[in-house]
mmCIF file of C-alpha atoms in Angstrom:
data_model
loop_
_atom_site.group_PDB
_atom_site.id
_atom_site.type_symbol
_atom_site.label_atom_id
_atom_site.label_comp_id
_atom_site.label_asym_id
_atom_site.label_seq_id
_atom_site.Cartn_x
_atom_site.Cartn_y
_atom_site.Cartn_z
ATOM 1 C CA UNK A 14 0.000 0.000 0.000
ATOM 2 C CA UNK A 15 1.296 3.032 -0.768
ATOM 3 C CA UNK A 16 0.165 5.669 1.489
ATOM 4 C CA UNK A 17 2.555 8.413 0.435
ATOM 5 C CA UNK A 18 4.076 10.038 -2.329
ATOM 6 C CA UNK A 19 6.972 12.049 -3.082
ATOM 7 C CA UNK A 20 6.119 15.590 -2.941
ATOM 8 C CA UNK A 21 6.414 17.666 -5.624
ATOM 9 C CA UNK A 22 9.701 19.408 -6.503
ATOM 10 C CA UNK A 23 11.264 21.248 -9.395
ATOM 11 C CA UNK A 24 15.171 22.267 -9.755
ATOM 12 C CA UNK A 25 17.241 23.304 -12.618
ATOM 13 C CA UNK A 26 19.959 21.630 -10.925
ATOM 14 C CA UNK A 27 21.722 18.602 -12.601
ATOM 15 C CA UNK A 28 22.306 17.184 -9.571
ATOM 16 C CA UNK A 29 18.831 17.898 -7.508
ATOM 17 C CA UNK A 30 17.594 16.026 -10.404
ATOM 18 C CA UNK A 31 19.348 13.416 -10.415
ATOM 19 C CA UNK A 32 18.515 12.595 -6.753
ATOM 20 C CA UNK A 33 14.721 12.987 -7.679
ATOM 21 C CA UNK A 34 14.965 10.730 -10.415
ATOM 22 C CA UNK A 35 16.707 7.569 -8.245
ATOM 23 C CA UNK A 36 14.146 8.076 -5.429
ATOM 24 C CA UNK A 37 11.448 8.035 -8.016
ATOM 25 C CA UNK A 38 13.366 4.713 -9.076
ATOM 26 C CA UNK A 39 12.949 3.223 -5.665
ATOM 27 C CA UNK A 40 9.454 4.559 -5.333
ATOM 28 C CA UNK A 41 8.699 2.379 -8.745
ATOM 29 C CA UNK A 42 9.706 -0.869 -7.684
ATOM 30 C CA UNK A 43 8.087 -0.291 -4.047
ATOM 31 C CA UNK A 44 4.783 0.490 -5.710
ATOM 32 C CA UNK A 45 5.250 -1.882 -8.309
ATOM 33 C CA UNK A 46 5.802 -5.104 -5.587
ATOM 34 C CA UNK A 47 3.658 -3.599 -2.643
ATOM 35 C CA UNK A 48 1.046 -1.517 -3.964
ATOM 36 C CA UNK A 49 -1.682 -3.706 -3.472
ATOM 37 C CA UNK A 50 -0.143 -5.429 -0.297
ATOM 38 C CA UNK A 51 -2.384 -4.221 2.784
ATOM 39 C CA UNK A 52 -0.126 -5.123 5.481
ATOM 40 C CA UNK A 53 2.705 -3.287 3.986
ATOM 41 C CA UNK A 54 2.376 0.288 4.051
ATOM 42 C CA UNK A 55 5.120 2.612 1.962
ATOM 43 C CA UNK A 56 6.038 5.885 3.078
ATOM 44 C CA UNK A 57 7.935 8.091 0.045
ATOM 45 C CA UNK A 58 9.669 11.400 1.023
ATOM 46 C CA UNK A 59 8.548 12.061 4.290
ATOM 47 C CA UNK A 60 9.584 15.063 6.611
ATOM 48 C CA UNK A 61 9.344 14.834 10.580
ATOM 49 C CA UNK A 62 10.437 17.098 13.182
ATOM 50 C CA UNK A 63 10.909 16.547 16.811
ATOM 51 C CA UNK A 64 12.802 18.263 19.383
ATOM 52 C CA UNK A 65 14.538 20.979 17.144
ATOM 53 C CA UNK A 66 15.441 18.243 14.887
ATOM 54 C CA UNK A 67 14.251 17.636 11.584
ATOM 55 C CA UNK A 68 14.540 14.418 9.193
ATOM 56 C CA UNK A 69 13.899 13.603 5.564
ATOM 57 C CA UNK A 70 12.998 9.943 5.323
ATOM 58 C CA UNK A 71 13.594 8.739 1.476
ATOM 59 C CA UNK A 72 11.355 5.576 1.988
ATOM 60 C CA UNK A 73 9.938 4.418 5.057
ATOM 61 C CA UNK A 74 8.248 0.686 5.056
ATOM 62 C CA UNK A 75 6.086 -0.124 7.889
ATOM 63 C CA UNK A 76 5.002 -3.845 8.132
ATOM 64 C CA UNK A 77 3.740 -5.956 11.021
ATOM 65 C CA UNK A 78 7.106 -6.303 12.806
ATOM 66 C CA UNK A 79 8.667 -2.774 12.951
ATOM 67 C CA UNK A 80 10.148 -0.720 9.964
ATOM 68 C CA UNK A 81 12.688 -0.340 7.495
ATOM 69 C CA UNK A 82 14.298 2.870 6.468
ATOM 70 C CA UNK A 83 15.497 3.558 2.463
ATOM 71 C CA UNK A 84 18.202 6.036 1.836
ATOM 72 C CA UNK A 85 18.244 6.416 -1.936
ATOM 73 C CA UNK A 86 21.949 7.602 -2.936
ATOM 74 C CA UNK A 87 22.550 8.816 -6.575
ATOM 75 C CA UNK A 88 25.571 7.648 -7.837
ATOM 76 C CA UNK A 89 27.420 7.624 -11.641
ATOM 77 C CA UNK A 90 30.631 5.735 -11.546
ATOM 78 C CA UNK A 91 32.183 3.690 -9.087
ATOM 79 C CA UNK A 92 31.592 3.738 -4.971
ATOM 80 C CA UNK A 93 33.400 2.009 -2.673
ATOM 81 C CA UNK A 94 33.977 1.509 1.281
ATOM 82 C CA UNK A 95 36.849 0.372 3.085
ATOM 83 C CA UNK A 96 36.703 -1.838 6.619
ATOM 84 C CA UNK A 97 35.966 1.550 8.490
ATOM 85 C CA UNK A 98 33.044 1.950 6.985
ATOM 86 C CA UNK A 99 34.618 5.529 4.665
ATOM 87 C CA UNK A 100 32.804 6.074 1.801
ATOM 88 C CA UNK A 101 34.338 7.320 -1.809
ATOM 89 C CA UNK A 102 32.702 7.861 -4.817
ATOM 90 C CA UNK A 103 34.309 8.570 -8.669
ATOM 91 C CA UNK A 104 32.771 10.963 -11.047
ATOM 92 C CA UNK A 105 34.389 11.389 -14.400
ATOM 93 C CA UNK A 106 37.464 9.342 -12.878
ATOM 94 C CA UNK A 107 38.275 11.898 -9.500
ATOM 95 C CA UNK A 108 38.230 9.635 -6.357
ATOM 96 C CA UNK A 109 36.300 11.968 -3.511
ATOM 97 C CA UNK A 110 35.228 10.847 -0.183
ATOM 98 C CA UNK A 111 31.501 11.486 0.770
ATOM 99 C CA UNK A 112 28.904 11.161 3.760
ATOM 100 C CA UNK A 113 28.045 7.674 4.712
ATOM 101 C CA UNK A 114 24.740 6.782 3.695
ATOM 102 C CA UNK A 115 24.271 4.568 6.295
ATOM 103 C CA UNK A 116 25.099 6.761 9.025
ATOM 104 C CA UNK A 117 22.645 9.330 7.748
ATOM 105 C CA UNK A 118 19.745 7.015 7.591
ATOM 106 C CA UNK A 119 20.773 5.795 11.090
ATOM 107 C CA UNK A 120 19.762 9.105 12.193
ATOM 108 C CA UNK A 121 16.922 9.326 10.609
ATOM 109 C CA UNK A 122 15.924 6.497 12.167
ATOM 110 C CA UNK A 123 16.782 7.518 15.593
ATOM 111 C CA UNK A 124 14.728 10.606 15.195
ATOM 112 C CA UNK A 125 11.490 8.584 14.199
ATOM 113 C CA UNK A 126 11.835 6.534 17.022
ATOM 114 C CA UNK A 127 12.105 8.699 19.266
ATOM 115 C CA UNK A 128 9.054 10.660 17.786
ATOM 116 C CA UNK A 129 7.055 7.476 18.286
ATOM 117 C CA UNK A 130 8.215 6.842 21.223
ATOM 118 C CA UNK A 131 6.699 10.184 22.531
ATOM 119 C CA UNK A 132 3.653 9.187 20.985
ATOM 120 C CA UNK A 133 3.458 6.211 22.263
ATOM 121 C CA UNK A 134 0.588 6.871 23.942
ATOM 122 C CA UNK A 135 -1.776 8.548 21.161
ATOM 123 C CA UNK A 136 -0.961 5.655 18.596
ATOM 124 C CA UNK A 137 -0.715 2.122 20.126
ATOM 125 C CA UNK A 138 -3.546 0.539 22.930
ATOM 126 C CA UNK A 139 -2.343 -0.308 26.400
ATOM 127 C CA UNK A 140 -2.215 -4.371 27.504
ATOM 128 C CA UNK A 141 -3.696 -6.218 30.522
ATOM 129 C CA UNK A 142 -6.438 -5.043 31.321
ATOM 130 C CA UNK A 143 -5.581 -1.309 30.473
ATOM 131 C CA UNK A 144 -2.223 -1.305 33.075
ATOM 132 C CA UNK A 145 0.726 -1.809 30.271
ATOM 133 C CA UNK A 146 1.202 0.679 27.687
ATOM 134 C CA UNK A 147 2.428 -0.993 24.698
ATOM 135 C CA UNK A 148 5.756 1.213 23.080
ATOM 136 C CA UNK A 149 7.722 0.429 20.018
ATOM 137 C CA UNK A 150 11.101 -0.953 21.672
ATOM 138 C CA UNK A 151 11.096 -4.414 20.862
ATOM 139 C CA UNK A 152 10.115 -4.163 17.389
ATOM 140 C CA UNK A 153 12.673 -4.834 14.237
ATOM 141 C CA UNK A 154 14.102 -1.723 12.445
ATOM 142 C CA UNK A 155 16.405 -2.080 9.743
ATOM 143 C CA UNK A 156 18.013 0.206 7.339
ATOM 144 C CA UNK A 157 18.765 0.124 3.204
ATOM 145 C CA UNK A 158 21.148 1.658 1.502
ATOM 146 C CA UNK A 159 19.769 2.274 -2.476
ATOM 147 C CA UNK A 160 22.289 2.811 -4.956
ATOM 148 C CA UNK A 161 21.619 4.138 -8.704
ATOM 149 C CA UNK A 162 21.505 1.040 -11.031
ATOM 150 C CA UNK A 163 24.237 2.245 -13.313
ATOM 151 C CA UNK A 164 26.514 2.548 -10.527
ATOM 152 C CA UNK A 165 29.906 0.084 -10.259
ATOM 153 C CA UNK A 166 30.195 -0.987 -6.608
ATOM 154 C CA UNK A 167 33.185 -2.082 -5.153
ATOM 155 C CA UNK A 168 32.660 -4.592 -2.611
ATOM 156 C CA UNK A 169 36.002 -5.669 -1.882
ATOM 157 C CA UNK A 170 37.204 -4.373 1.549
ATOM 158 C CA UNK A 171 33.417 -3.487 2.415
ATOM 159 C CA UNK A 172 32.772 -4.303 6.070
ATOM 160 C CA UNK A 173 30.349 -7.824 6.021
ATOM 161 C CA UNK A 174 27.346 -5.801 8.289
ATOM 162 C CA UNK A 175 27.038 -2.891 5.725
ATOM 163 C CA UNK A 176 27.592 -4.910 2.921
ATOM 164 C CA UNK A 177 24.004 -6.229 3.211
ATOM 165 C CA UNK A 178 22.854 -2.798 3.562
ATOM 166 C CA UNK A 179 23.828 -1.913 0.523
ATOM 167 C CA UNK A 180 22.198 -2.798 -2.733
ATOM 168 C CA UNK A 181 21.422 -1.312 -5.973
ATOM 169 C CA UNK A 182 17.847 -0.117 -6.907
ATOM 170 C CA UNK A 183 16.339 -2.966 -8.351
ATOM 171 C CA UNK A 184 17.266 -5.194 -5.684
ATOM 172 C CA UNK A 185 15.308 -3.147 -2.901
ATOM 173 C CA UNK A 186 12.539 -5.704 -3.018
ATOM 174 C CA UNK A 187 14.534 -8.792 -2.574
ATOM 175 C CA UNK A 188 16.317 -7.491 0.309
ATOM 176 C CA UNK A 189 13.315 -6.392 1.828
ATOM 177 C CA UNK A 190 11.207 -9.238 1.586
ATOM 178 C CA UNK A 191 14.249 -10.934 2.972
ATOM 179 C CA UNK A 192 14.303 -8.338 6.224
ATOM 180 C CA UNK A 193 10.723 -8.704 6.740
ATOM 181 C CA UNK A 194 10.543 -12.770 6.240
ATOM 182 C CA UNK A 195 6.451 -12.410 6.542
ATOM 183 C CA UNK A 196 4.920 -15.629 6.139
ATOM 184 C CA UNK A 197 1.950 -16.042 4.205
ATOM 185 C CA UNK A 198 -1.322 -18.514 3.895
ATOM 186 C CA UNK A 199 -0.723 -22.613 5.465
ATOM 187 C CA UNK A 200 3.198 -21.556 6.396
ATOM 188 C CA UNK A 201 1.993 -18.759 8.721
ATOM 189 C CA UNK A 202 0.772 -21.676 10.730
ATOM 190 C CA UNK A 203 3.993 -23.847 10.522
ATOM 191 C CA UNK A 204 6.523 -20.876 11.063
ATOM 192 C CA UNK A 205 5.273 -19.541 14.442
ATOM 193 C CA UNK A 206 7.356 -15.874 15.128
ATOM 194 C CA UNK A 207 8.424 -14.670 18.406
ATOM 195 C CA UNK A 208 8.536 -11.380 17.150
ATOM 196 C CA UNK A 209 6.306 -8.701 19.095
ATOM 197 C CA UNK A 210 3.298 -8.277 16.088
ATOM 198 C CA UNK A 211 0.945 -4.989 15.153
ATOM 199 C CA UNK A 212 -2.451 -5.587 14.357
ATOM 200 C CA UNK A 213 -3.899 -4.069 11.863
ATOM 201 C CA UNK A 214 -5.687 -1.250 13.874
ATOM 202 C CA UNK A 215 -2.231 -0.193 15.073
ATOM 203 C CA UNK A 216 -0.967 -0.030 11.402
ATOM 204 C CA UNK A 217 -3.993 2.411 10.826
ATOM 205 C CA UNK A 218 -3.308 4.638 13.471
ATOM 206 C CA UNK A 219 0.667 4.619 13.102
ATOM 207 C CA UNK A 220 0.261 5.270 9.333
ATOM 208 C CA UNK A 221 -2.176 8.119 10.351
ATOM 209 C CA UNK A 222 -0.101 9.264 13.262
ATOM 210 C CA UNK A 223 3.090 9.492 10.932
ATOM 211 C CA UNK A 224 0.647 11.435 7.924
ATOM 212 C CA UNK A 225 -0.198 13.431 10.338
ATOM 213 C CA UNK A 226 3.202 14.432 10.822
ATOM 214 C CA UNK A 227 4.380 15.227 7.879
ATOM 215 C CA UNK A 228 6.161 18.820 7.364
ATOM 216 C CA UNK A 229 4.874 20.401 4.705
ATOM 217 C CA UNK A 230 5.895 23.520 3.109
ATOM 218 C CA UNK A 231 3.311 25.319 5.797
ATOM 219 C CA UNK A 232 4.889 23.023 8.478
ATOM 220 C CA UNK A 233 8.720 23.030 8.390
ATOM 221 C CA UNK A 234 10.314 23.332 11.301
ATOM 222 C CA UNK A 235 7.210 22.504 13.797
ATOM 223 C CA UNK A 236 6.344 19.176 15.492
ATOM 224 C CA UNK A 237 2.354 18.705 14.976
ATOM 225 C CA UNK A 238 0.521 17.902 17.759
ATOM 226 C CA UNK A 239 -2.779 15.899 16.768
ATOM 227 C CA UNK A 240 -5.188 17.201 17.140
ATOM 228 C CA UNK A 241 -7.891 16.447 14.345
ATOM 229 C CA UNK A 242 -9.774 13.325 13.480
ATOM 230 C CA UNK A 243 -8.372 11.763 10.408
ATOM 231 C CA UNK A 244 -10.101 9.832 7.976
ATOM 232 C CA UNK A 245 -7.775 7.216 6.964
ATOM 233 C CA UNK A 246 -9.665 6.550 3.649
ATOM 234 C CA UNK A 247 -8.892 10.010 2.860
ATOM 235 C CA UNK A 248 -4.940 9.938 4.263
ATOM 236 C CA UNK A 249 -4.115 7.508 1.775
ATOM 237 C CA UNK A 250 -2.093 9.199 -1.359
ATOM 238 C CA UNK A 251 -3.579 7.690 -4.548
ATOM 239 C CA UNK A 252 -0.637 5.879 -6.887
ATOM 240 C CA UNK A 253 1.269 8.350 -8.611
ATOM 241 C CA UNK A 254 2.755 7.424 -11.985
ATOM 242 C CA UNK A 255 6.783 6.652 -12.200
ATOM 243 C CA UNK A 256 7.853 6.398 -15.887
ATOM 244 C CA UNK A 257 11.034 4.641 -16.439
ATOM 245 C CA UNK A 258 12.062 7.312 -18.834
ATOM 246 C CA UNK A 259 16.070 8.231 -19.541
ATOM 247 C CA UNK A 260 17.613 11.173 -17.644
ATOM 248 C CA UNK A 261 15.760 14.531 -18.248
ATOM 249 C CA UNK A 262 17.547 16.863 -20.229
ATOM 250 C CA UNK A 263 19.739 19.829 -17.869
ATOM 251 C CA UNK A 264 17.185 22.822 -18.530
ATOM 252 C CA UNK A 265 13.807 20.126 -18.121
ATOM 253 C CA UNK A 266 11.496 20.338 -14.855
ATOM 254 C CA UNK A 267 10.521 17.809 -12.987
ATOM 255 C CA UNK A 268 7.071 17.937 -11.625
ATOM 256 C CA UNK A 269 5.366 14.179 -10.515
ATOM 257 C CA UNK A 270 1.775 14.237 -11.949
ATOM 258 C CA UNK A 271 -1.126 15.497 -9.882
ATOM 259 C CA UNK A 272 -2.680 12.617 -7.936
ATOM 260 C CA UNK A 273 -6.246 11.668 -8.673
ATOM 261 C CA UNK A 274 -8.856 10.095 -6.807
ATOM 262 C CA UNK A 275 -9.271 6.624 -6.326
ATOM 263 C CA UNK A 276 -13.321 5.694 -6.058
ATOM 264 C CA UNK A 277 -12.890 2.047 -6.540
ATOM 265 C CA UNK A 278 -12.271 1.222 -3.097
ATOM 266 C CA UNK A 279 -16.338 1.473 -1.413
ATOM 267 C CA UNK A 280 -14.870 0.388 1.878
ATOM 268 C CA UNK A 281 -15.132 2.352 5.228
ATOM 269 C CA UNK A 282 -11.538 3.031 6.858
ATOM 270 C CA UNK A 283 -12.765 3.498 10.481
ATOM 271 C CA UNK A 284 -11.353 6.920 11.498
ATOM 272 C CA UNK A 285 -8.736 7.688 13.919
ATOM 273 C CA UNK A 286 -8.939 10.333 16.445
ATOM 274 C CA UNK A 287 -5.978 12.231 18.334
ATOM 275 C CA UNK A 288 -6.149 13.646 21.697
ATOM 276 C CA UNK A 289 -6.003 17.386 21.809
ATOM 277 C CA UNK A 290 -2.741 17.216 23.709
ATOM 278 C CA UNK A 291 0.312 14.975 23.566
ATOM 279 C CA UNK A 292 -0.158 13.778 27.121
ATOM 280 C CA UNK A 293 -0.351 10.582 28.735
ATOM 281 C CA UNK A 294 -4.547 9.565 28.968
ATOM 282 C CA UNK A 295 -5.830 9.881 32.795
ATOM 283 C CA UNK A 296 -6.155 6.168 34.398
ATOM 284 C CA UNK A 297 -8.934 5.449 35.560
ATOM 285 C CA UNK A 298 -9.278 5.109 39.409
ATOM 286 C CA UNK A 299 -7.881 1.779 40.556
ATOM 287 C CA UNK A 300 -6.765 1.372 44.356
ATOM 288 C CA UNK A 301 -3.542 0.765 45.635
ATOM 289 C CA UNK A 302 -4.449 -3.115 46.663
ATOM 290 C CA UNK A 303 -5.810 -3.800 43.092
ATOM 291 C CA UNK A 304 -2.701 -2.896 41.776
ATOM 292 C CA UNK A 305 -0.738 -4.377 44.488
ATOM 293 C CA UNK A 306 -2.274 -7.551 44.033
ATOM 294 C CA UNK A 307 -1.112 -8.345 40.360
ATOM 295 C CA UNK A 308 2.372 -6.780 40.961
ATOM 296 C CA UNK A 309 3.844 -5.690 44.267
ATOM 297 C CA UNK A 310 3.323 -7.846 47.701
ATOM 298 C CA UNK A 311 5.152 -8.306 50.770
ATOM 299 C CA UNK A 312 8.415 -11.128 50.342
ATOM 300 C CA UNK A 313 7.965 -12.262 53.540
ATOM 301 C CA UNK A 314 3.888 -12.463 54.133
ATOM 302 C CA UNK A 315 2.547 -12.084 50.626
ATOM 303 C CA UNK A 316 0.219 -9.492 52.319
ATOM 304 C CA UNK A 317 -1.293 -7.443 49.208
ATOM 305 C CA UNK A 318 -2.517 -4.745 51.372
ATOM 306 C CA UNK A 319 -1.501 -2.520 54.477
ATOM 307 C CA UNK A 320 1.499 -1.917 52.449
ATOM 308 C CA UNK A 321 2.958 1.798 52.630
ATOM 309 C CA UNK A 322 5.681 2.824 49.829
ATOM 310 C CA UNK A 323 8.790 4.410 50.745
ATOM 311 C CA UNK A 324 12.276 5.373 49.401
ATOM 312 C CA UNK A 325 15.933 3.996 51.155
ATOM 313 C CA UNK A 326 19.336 3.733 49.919
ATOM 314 C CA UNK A 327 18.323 1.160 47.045
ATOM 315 C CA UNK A 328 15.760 2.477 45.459
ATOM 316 C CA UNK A 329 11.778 2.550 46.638
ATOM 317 C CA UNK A 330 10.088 0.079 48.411
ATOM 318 C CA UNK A 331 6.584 -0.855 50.357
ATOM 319 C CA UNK A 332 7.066 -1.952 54.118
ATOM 320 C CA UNK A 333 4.153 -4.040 55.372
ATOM 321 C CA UNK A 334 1.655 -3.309 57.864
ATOM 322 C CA UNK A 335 1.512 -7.181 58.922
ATOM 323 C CA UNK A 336 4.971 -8.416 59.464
ATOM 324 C CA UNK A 337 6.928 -4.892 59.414
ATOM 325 C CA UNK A 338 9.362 -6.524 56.476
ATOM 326 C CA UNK A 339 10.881 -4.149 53.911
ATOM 327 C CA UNK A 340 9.926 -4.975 49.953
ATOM 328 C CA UNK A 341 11.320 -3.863 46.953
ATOM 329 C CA UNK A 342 9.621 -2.756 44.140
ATOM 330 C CA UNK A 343 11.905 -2.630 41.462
ATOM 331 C CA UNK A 344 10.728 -6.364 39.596
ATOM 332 C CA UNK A 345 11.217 -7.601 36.060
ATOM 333 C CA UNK A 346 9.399 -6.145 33.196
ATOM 334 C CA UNK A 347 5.670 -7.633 33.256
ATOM 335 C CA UNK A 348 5.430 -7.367 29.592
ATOM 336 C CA UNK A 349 8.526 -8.737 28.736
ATOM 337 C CA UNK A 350 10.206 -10.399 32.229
ATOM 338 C CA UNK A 351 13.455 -8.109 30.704
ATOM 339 C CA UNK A 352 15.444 -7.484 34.141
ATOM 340 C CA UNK A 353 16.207 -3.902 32.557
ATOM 341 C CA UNK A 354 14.073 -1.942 34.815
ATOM 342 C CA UNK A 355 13.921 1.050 37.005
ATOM 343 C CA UNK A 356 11.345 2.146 38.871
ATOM 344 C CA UNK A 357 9.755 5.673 38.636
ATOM 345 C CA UNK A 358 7.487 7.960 41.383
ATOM 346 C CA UNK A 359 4.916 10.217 40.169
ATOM 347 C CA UNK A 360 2.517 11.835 42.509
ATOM 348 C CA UNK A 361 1.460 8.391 44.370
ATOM 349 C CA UNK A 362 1.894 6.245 41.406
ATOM 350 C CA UNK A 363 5.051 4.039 41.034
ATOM 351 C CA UNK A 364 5.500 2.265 37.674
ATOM 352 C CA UNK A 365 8.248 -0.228 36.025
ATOM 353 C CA UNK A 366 10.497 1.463 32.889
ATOM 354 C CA UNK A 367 11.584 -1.262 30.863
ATOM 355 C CA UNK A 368 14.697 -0.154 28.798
ATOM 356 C CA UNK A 369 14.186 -3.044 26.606
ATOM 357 C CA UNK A 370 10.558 -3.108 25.542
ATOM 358 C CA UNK A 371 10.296 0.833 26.562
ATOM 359 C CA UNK A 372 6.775 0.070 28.295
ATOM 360 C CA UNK A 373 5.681 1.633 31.024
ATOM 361 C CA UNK A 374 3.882 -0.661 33.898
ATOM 362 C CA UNK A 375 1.732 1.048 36.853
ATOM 363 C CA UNK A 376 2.854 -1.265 39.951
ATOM 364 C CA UNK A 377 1.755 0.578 42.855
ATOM 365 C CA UNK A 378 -0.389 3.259 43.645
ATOM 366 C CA UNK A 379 -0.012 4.679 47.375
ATOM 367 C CA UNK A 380 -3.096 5.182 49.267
ATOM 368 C CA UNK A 381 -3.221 8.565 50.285
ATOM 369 C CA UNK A 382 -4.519 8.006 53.869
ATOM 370 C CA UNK A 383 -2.515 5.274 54.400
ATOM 371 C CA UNK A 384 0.400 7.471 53.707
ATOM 372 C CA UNK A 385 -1.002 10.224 56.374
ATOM 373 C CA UNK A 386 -0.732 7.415 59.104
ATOM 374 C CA UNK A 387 2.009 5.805 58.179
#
């Protein structure tokens, strides 16, 4: 599915164009292999912003194990890398070193996650019984390099890890139907996956979260907070068409055709809305020995309740109104059992970080008058 477009763009520069033309090569063969393929959405020149930072994404793939990032690199002549990972390039038979690929898509990446990540909240349902909030960490994210198709690459002293990031243009597909590995039909069944899966609800509201997004020439240089309901029907770019024509002439501008409407589709995307603010959703109210009975309990006793949280020299803790023992509260991760965790006070709530998964779990919650006695 393609749900976005590159935007349009004119230049009288040899070079701009050039560029333009190999990520409208990518864009082709994406289109061309996952156009009609609902579970795997494609994401063409998209802009994002976050914390003073901005990012151009070439091509972002989301599918339902995590993402993969497409740096398309325009290259005539040669390109090699030696076993530090330095990258030179020949044009018209001058060696010249140039910016890793690689590296810059790595950042690009590291932006988007943590945009999500800030998110998390306003895009993906919490777990069990409304007390985990599900995050992104976990997830697989991978990152292609796309080099022009008349390009000579040297793979000789190429390091082995970013020689499989690397490929040329029209074998983008192949290596990412190899990162992905989805099973399909009868071998779904027979190849069970550990890997932590979205549904396809999530997809919806991640591809409208990430839409949503989007800097625009009225929104460069501003993260958007979502606010408006957005009908996903309507989010989704229509195809645009890619021509596989030779290079355009030095003085020629290049302007993708308009997009028109696509009516076939009668379906009903159900619509997504946003919060007005980017903030955490109020719990409802739960009391400190519901919550204490699923997670924290005395080591000794197993008493759930007369508990009272404090902090010490290792971190917080409940002491017990029964026995008088001292508990800890840090715990593995309930969502994942990762041992990666540090606990975090907030008012009278205390909830497990997982560094791993990057959930959030509400533990305890602190009675208020049994803190006034204690």
């Amino acid at each position: 599915m393609i749900c976005k477009d590159k935007d349009n763009q004119t230049t009288n520069s040899i070079k701009l164009k050039a560029g333009i033309k190999q990520e409208q090569d990518v864009a082709f063969f994406l289109k061309r292999a996952f156009g009609d393929s609902p579970n795997i959405m494609v994401f063409n020149d998209l802009k994002l912003h976050h914390q003073c930072e901005n990012a151009q994404i070439d091509h972002l793939v989301l599918y339902p194990y995590g993402f993969v990032l497409i740096e398309s690199k325009s290259i005539t002549g040669h390109v090699k890398v030696n076993q530090h990972s330095e990258w030179q390039r020949s044009y018209k038979g001058n060696w010249s070193g140039m910016r890793s690929p690689i590296k810059q898509v790595e950042l690009q990446q590291h932006l988007l996650r943590q945009l999500l990540h800030h998110h998390k909240q306003n895009i993906l349902p919490k777990m069990l019984f409304g007390k985990v909030q599900q995050s992104f960490g976990g997830r697989c994210w991978d990152n292609i390099c796309a080099i022009s198709s008349n390009a000579i690459i040297d793979r000789g002293d190429m390091p082995a890890k970013l020689e499989k990031q690397v490929v040329k243009s029209e074998f983008v597909v192949d290596k990412l139907k190899q990162i992905m590995d989805l099973p399909s039909g009868i071998f779904k069944a027979l190849k069970p996956t550990t890997r932590p899966e979205f549904s396809g609800e999530d997809m919806q509201a991640i591809k409208a979260f990430l839409l949503s997004q989007h800097q625009g020439d009225t929104q460069k240089g501003s993260e958007q907070t979502p606010t408006k309901t957005t009908e996903l029907a309507m989010a989704a770019p229509t195809e645009a068409i890619i021509s596989e024509q030779n290079e355009p002439a030095a003085n020629e501008q290049i302007a993708p055709p308009q997009p028109a409407i696509n009516n076939s589709n009668k379906s009903v995307a159900k619509a997504v809305t946003f919060p007005a603010k980017v903030e955490p959703k109020p719990r409802p109210a739960v009391t400190s020995n519901e919550i204490a009975t699923k997670h924290v309990k005395c080591k000794k006793c197993g008493a759930t309740s007369q508990l009272t949280a404090a902090y010490g020299k290792y971190g917080y803790y409940v002491i017990c109104g029964v026995c008088e023992t001292n508990t800890a509260m840090k715990m593995p991760c309930p969502a994942c059992n990762s041992k990666n965790t540090k606990v975090a006070k907030k008012r009278d709530d205390y909830s497990v970080n997982c560094s791993d998964c990057e959930t959030t779990t509400l533990i305890y919650q602190q009675d208020k008058q049994a803190a006034k006695t204690a």
